PDB file of C-alpha atoms and ligand atoms in Angstrom:
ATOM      1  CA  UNK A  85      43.553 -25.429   3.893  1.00  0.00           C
ATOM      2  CA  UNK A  86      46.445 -28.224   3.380  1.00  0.00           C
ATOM      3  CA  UNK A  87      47.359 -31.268   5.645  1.00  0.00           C
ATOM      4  CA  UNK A  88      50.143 -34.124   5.180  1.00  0.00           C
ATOM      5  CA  UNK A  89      49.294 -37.367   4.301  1.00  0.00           C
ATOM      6  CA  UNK A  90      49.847 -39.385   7.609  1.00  0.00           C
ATOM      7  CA  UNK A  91      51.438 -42.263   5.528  1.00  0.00           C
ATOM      8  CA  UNK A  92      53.424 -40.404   2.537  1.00  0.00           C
ATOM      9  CA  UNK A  93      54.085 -36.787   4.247  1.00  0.00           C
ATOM     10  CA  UNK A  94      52.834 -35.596   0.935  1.00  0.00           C
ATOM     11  CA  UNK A  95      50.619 -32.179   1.476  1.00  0.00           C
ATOM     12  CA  UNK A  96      46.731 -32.698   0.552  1.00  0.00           C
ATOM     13  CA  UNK A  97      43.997 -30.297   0.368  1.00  0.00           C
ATOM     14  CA  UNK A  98      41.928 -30.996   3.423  1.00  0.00           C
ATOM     15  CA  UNK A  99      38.576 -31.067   1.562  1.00  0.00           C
ATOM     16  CA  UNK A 100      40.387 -34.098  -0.705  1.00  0.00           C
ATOM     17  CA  UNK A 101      41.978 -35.748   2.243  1.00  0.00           C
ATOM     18  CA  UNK A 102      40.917 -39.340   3.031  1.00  0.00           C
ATOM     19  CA  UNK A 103      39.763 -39.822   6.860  1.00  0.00           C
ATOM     20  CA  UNK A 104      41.078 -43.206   8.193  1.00  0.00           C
ATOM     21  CA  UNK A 105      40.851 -44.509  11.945  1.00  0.00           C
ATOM     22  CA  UNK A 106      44.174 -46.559  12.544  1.00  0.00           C
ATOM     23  CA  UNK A 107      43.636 -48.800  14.912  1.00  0.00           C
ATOM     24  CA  UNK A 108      46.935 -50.646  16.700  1.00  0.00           C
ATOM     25  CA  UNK A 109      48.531 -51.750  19.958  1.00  0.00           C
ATOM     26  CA  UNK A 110      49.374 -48.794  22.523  1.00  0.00           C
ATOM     27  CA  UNK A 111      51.180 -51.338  24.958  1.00  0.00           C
ATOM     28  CA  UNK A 112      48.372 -53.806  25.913  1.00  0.00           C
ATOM     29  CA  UNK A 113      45.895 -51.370  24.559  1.00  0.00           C
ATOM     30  CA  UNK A 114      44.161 -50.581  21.295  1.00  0.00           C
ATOM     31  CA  UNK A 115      44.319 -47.582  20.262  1.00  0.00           C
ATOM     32  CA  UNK A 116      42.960 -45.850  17.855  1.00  0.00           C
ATOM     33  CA  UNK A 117      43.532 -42.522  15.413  1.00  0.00           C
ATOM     34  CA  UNK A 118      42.273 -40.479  13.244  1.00  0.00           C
ATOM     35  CA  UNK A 119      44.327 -39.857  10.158  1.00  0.00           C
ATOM     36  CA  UNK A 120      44.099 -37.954   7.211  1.00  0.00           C
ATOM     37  CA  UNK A 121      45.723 -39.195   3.652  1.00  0.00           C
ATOM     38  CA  UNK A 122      46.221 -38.428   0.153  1.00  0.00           C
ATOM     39  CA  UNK A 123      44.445 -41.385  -1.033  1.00  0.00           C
ATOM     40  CA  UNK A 124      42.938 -44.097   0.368  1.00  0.00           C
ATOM     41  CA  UNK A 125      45.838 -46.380  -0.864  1.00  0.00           C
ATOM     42  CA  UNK A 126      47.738 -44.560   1.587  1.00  0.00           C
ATOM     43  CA  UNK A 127      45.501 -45.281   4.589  1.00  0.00           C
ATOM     44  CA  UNK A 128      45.593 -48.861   3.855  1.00  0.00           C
ATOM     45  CA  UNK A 129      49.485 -48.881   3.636  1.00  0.00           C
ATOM     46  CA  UNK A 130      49.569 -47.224   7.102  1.00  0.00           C
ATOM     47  CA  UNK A 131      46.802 -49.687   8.755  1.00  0.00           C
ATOM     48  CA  UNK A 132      49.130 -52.502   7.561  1.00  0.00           C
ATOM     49  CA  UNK A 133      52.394 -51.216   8.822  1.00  0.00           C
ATOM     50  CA  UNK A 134      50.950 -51.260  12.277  1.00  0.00           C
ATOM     51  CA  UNK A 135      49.067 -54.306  12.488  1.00  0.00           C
ATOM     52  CA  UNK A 136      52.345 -56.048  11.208  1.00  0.00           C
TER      53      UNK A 136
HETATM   54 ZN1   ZN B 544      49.897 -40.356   0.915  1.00  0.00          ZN
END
């Protein structure tokens, strides 16, 4: 089974994906997600472009 990478769009094998809770601001909430990535490189990248 494939998934994208939440971050790149690229398409991963789901038993190779990397699970990553994003956690960021839904209005005065937090929020969070669970994600799946290509590499964990990816899930940091997307954590940082929504605490910025
Ligand atoms: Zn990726």
């Amino acid at each position: 089974m494939e998934t994208r990478c939440a971050y790149c769009n690229k398409p991963v094998q789901r038993s190779e994906a990397v699970k990553s809770t994003l956690i960021y601001c839904n209005g005065a909430q937090l929020a969070r997600k669970e994600n799946e990535y290509c590499s964990s490189r990816c899930a940091e990248h997307d954590q940082m472009a929504h605490e910025a």
